[in-house]
Amino acid sequence: MGAVKLELRCHQRIDGISVDPDPDWKFDSLLSELNSLETKLNTSAKVPAPFIKARPRDFSNEKSANTSRRPFVMRVSEDEMEDTESKVEEDRSLVAAKRFNCDKIYLSNSDDSDYESDLEFQSYLVGEVGSVEGALCELTHEHKLDVKEEIRNRISALETDLMGQSEKSSSALTRVERYREARWEMDRKLDTHYQRKIAEALDNHLTAVQRDHELRSQIEERKIRSDAAYEEAKRKEKALQEEKLRQEKAKVESEARLRAEEAKRAALEAERREAKEAAEREAIATSTRVAARVAQEEAAGCQMEANSQTSNESKGFASDAAKKSQSASNVLSAAESALNLEQGRLQKFKEIDERNQALRLTYNKDFSSYERHISRLIKQISGTKEVVREKSCDIIEIFKDPLCPQSISIAAFAKKVVSHCESPDIDAFACGHVIVLVTSQVPHAMDLLLAEFHRACIYTVPKHIMYSKSTFESKEAYYKAIGYKERDGKIESIEDYLGRLGSYMKLYGAMIQTEVEGVRNEHGLKEGWAWIARFLNTLPANRYTAVALCAFLQVAGFALFRKYKSQFMKMLSIISNNFLEALKARQEPGLSLTIAEIQSYMEDKMFLKEPKGRGLQGSLLSSVMVPEPGYQESHYRPPPNRYSYH
């Protein structure tokens, strides 16, 4: 679209009015000039009345607000060039005629039609005014074109903006849709997760309810069983009471019979003794009379010879007895006090054994079931407080059983405890606790137990027997005397014997060092200190005594050091300086390992560390998992006295 600059082909001034005074006017200046021109025309008499405008000319200034000021130049598009040229020719014809053939014209921003009809009604115009009106028409047309262009531009801009807004809206809707789908997927996942959690919680709850129901049913069953057991126990107890009364009655009757029989036997024995003594007295008297007669008949020389020979024989017998006593003192190594204690305990053991044999004959009953029960209880001993307390109470209950004499059950207890040392899985400290708890209730059981220890292991006395050909008939006899056992006609090996020897000494050491609060140990640390003093003072240093001392120190050394402190350290110094040196000087095969153990015990100060297993465990898992606190009490009723551990 090109630009065309219009020039009026007429006089520049008509009746003193400039037609185009300034071709480069701005649009605002032109408007103000046109307004002034209309005012002059309206006041002039030469202008006919029909030309007067009904309202003043008012061009919109909206375009000037958005565009910059520029000279008044009309721009015509190429498709409008022909119309423009035709209009120029018409303008030229009008100028030549010096008049406008137009009707009444009303110029405004919206009037762009009915132009030809106006010319028909208005056929008289002054020639001088026609050029101005033509210019105004051109300006009006240009303004309309500009307004249309602006409207088209604004419509295009609005369409572009609308399309952009539509795209933004569609993009926003797409994002919203994606967000909605994402939220829906997230909600679905959360809902699935929550449903899974709810299902798991419900399953756990149902499982817990079922478990609780099963536990309650088990508790009810246990209560029913306990009630049944309690009724059965009451029935058995009643039967036992009746049996006890019957046994007591039978016992009284049997004792009366025994007393009568014993009195009868005693009377018969007294008669036999009297008869025997009378016969002996008569024989002695007869021999005396015969000897007197022989003596009178023999000569004095023969009598002197007989007297000298008799004196020589008596001297020979005296020398043999002295030799035998001297050899016996050289064979046996022990303290006199220890031998006296051993003799007293063995004497009590002999008396009780004889009494038990008489009771078995009297009752004519087999008590082996009680012995097996005691043996089973001892084998079940383990290193927990509950087990130790339970087994101790069970053994004491057996001692109090009226159907079994107490001497028989005590002897069985002592025998089974000592023989349990041969078991490889023995817990010495737990057995020591059971021994102390049982003997605190039955004190005379300790003497029988110590007698069994002395019979099984001579080093618990302590004493040692040396080999002597004049004293022992053979090596086998000597081995049996010091405690070797015979199996299948063969004496056991020295390794087996030393293993049993160490087990006996460990149990003995565990027993003397056991301390239970509120319970008196009948053979405690004081006896352990006396044992080690007698051991070092009287026993020689050899392989047997080294094993015994090492086992005793490993178990009881911690407790002895805790009580005697510096005195125990002096004792260890004596062992290091005297006993170990004597062992090293012997250079016996197999002795180096025991020497190394004793040296390691003293050098590493093992007596400062509590031996493993000395402190009993608190409880078992089975006792922790009891369903009700009263369940265990309903099944177990402890004896009158209780024990406490710390």
mmCIF file with all atom_site columns, N, CA and C in Angstrom, residues 369-397:
data_model
loop_
_atom_site.group_PDB
_atom_site.id
_atom_site.type_symbol
_atom_site.label_atom_id
_atom_site.label_alt_id
_atom_site.label_comp_id
_atom_site.label_asym_id
_atom_site.label_entity_id
_atom_site.label_seq_id
_atom_site.pdbx_PDB_ins_code
_atom_site.Cartn_x
_atom_site.Cartn_y
_atom_site.Cartn_z
_atom_site.occupancy
_atom_site.B_iso_or_equiv
_atom_site.pdbx_formal_charge
_atom_site.auth_seq_id
_atom_site.auth_comp_id
_atom_site.auth_asym_id
_atom_site.auth_atom_id
_atom_site.pdbx_PDB_model_num
ATOM 1  N N  . SER A 1 369 ? 14.364 -97.889 95.160  1.00 0.00 ? 369 SER A N  1
ATOM 2  C CA . SER A 1 369 ? 13.644 -96.843 94.422  1.00 0.00 ? 369 SER A CA 1
ATOM 3  C C  . SER A 1 369 ? 13.995 -95.453 94.957  1.00 0.00 ? 369 SER A C  1
ATOM 4  N N  . TYR A 1 370 ? 14.160 -95.339 96.284  1.00 0.00 ? 370 TYR A N  1
ATOM 5  C CA . TYR A 1 370 ? 14.566 -94.052 96.864  1.00 0.00 ? 370 TYR A CA 1
ATOM 6  C C  . TYR A 1 370 ? 15.988 -93.700 96.443  1.00 0.00 ? 370 TYR A C  1
ATOM 7  N N  . GLU A 1 371 ? 16.849 -94.708 96.410  1.00 0.00 ? 371 GLU A N  1
ATOM 8  C CA . GLU A 1 371 ? 18.225 -94.453 95.975  1.00 0.00 ? 371 GLU A CA 1
ATOM 9  C C  . GLU A 1 371 ? 18.265 -93.999 94.518  1.00 0.00 ? 371 GLU A C  1
ATOM 10 N N  . ARG A 1 372 ? 17.454 -94.616 93.674  1.00 0.00 ? 372 ARG A N  1
ATOM 11 C CA . ARG A 1 372 ? 17.415 -94.201 92.263  1.00 0.00 ? 372 ARG A CA 1
ATOM 12 C C  . ARG A 1 372 ? 16.838 -92.790 92.126  1.00 0.00 ? 372 ARG A C  1
ATOM 13 N N  . HIS A 1 373 ? 15.847 -92.485 92.943  1.00 0.00 ? 373 HIS A N  1
ATOM 14 C CA . HIS A 1 373 ? 15.277 -91.133 92.902  1.00 0.00 ? 373 HIS A CA 1
ATOM 15 C C  . HIS A 1 373 ? 16.320 -90.090 93.299  1.00 0.00 ? 373 HIS A C  1
ATOM 16 N N  . ILE A 1 374 ? 17.071 -90.365 94.355  1.00 0.00 ? 374 ILE A N  1
ATOM 17 C CA . ILE A 1 374 ? 18.135 -89.439 94.777  1.00 0.00 ? 374 ILE A CA 1
ATOM 18 C C  . ILE A 1 374 ? 19.195 -89.309 93.691  1.00 0.00 ? 374 ILE A C  1
ATOM 19 N N  . SER A 1 375 ? 19.577 -90.427 93.081  1.00 0.00 ? 375 SER A N  1
ATOM 20 C CA . SER A 1 375 ? 20.567 -90.384 92.002  1.00 0.00 ? 375 SER A CA 1
ATOM 21 C C  . SER A 1 375 ? 20.064 -89.559 90.824  1.00 0.00 ? 375 SER A C  1
ATOM 22 N N  . ARG A 1 376 ? 18.788 -89.710 90.484  1.00 0.00 ? 376 ARG A N  1
ATOM 23 C CA . ARG A 1 376 ? 18.222 -88.946 89.376  1.00 0.00 ? 376 ARG A CA 1
ATOM 24 C C  . ARG A 1 376 ? 18.196 -87.445 89.696  1.00 0.00 ? 376 ARG A C  1
ATOM 25 N N  . LEU A 1 377 ? 17.860 -87.079 90.921  1.00 0.00 ? 377 LEU A N  1
ATOM 26 C CA . LEU A 1 377 ? 17.857 -85.669 91.318  1.00 0.00 ? 377 LEU A CA 1
ATOM 27 C C  . LEU A 1 377 ? 19.259 -85.070 91.253  1.00 0.00 ? 377 LEU A C  1
ATOM 28 N N  . ILE A 1 378 ? 20.250 -85.832 91.673  1.00 0.00 ? 378 ILE A N  1
ATOM 29 C CA . ILE A 1 378 ? 21.633 -85.325 91.646  1.00 0.00 ? 378 ILE A CA 1
ATOM 30 C C  . ILE A 1 378 ? 22.104 -85.127 90.212  1.00 0.00 ? 378 ILE A C  1
ATOM 31 N N  . LYS A 1 379 ? 21.725 -86.032 89.333  1.00 0.00 ? 379 LYS A N  1
ATOM 32 C CA . LYS A 1 379 ? 22.125 -85.888 87.929  1.00 0.00 ? 379 LYS A CA 1
ATOM 33 C C  . LYS A 1 379 ? 21.447 -84.700 87.257  1.00 0.00 ? 379 LYS A C  1
ATOM 34 N N  . GLN A 1 380 ? 20.297 -84.280 87.785  1.00 0.00 ? 380 GLN A N  1
ATOM 35 C CA . GLN A 1 380 ? 19.559 -83.155 87.193  1.00 0.00 ? 380 GLN A CA 1
ATOM 36 C C  . GLN A 1 380 ? 20.019 -81.802 87.720  1.00 0.00 ? 380 GLN A C  1
ATOM 37 N N  . ILE A 1 381 ? 20.999 -81.762 88.588  1.00 0.00 ? 381 ILE A N  1
ATOM 38 C CA . ILE A 1 381 ? 21.473 -80.496 89.148  1.00 0.00 ? 381 ILE A CA 1
ATOM 39 C C  . ILE A 1 381 ? 22.175 -79.688 88.068  1.00 0.00 ? 381 ILE A C  1
ATOM 40 N N  . SER A 1 382 ? 21.820 -78.415 87.952  1.00 0.00 ? 382 SER A N  1
ATOM 41 C CA . SER A 1 382 ? 22.468 -77.491 87.011  1.00 0.00 ? 382 SER A CA 1
ATOM 42 C C  . SER A 1 382 ? 22.705 -76.162 87.714  1.00 0.00 ? 382 SER A C  1
ATOM 43 N N  . GLY A 1 383 ? 23.460 -75.276 87.046  1.00 0.00 ? 383 GLY A N  1
ATOM 44 C CA . GLY A 1 383 ? 23.918 -74.050 87.681  1.00 0.00 ? 383 GLY A CA 1
ATOM 45 C C  . GLY A 1 383 ? 22.913 -72.915 87.701  1.00 0.00 ? 383 GLY A C  1
ATOM 46 N N  . THR A 1 384 ? 21.678 -73.157 88.106  1.00 0.00 ? 384 THR A N  1
ATOM 47 C CA . THR A 1 384 ? 20.689 -72.093 88.264  1.00 0.00 ? 384 THR A CA 1
ATOM 48 C C  . THR A 1 384 ? 20.120 -72.149 89.676  1.00 0.00 ? 384 THR A C  1
ATOM 49 N N  . LYS A 1 385 ? 19.716 -71.001 90.193  1.00 0.00 ? 385 LYS A N  1
ATOM 50 C CA . LYS A 1 385 ? 19.223 -70.936 91.571  1.00 0.00 ? 385 LYS A CA 1
ATOM 51 C C  . LYS A 1 385 ? 17.939 -71.744 91.741  1.00 0.00 ? 385 LYS A C  1
ATOM 52 N N  . GLU A 1 386 ? 17.052 -71.693 90.757  1.00 0.00 ? 386 GLU A N  1
ATOM 53 C CA . GLU A 1 386 ? 15.789 -72.401 90.874  1.00 0.00 ? 386 GLU A CA 1
ATOM 54 C C  . GLU A 1 386 ? 16.006 -73.905 90.936  1.00 0.00 ? 386 GLU A C  1
ATOM 55 N N  . VAL A 1 387 ? 16.889 -74.414 90.058  1.00 0.00 ? 387 VAL A N  1
ATOM 56 C CA . VAL A 1 387 ? 17.140 -75.860 90.036  1.00 0.00 ? 387 VAL A CA 1
ATOM 57 C C  . VAL A 1 387 ? 17.804 -76.307 91.331  1.00 0.00 ? 387 VAL A C  1
ATOM 58 N N  . VAL A 1 388 ? 18.791 -75.538 91.809  1.00 0.00 ? 388 VAL A N  1
ATOM 59 C CA . VAL A 1 388 ? 19.482 -75.891 93.053  1.00 0.00 ? 388 VAL A CA 1
ATOM 60 C C  . VAL A 1 388 ? 18.495 -75.910 94.214  1.00 0.00 ? 388 VAL A C  1
ATOM 61 N N  . ARG A 1 389 ? 17.649 -74.883 94.294  1.00 0.00 ? 389 ARG A N  1
ATOM 62 C CA . ARG A 1 389 ? 16.666 -74.835 95.385  1.00 0.00 ? 389 ARG A CA 1
ATOM 63 C C  . ARG A 1 389 ? 15.674 -75.984 95.282  1.00 0.00 ? 389 ARG A C  1
ATOM 64 N N  . GLU A 1 390 ? 15.216 -76.262 94.067  1.00 0.00 ? 390 GLU A N  1
ATOM 65 C CA . GLU A 1 390 ? 14.224 -77.314 93.882  1.00 0.00 ? 390 GLU A CA 1
ATOM 66 C C  . GLU A 1 390 ? 14.792 -78.686 94.227  1.00 0.00 ? 390 GLU A C  1
ATOM 67 N N  . LYS A 1 391 ? 16.004 -78.994 93.734  1.00 0.00 ? 391 LYS A N  1
ATOM 68 C CA . LYS A 1 391 ? 16.594 -80.315 93.998  1.00 0.00 ? 391 LYS A CA 1
ATOM 69 C C  . LYS A 1 391 ? 16.927 -80.473 95.473  1.00 0.00 ? 391 LYS A C  1
ATOM 70 N N  . SER A 1 392 ? 17.372 -79.403 96.122  1.00 0.00 ? 392 SER A N  1
ATOM 71 C CA . SER A 1 392 ? 17.663 -79.487 97.556  1.00 0.00 ? 392 SER A CA 1
ATOM 72 C C  . SER A 1 392 ? 16.397 -79.790 98.343  1.00 0.00 ? 392 SER A C  1
ATOM 73 N N  . CYS A 1 393 ? 15.314 -79.093 98.015  1.00 0.00 ? 393 CYS A N  1
ATOM 74 C CA . CYS A 1 393 ? 14.049 -79.330 98.720  1.00 0.00 ? 393 CYS A CA 1
ATOM 75 C C  . CYS A 1 393 ? 13.531 -80.741 98.469  1.00 0.00 ? 393 CYS A C  1
ATOM 76 N N  . ASP A 1 394 ? 13.686 -81.239 97.232  1.00 0.00 ? 394 ASP A N  1
ATOM 77 C CA . ASP A 1 394 ? 13.235 -82.603 96.933  1.00 0.00 ? 394 ASP A CA 1
ATOM 78 C C  . ASP A 1 394 ? 14.020 -83.637 97.730  1.00 0.00 ? 394 ASP A C  1
ATOM 79 N N  . ILE A 1 395 ? 15.337 -83.443 97.841  1.00 0.00 ? 395 ILE A N  1
ATOM 80 C CA . ILE A 1 395 ? 16.161 -84.391 98.610  1.00 0.00 ? 395 ILE A CA 1
ATOM 81 C C  . ILE A 1 395 ? 15.795 -84.351 100.090 1.00 0.00 ? 395 ILE A C  1
ATOM 82 N N  . ILE A 1 396 ? 15.561 -83.160 100.632 1.00 0.00 ? 396 ILE A N  1
ATOM 83 C CA . ILE A 1 396 ? 15.161 -83.047 102.044 1.00 0.00 ? 396 ILE A CA 1
ATOM 84 C C  . ILE A 1 396 ? 13.807 -83.702 102.268 1.00 0.00 ? 396 ILE A C  1
ATOM 85 N N  . GLU A 1 397 ? 12.909 -83.571 101.307 1.00 0.00 ? 397 GLU A N  1
ATOM 86 C CA . GLU A 1 397 ? 11.612 -84.230 101.426 1.00 0.00 ? 397 GLU A CA 1
ATOM 87 C C  . GLU A 1 397 ? 11.772 -85.750 101.466 1.00 0.00 ? 397 GLU A C  1
#
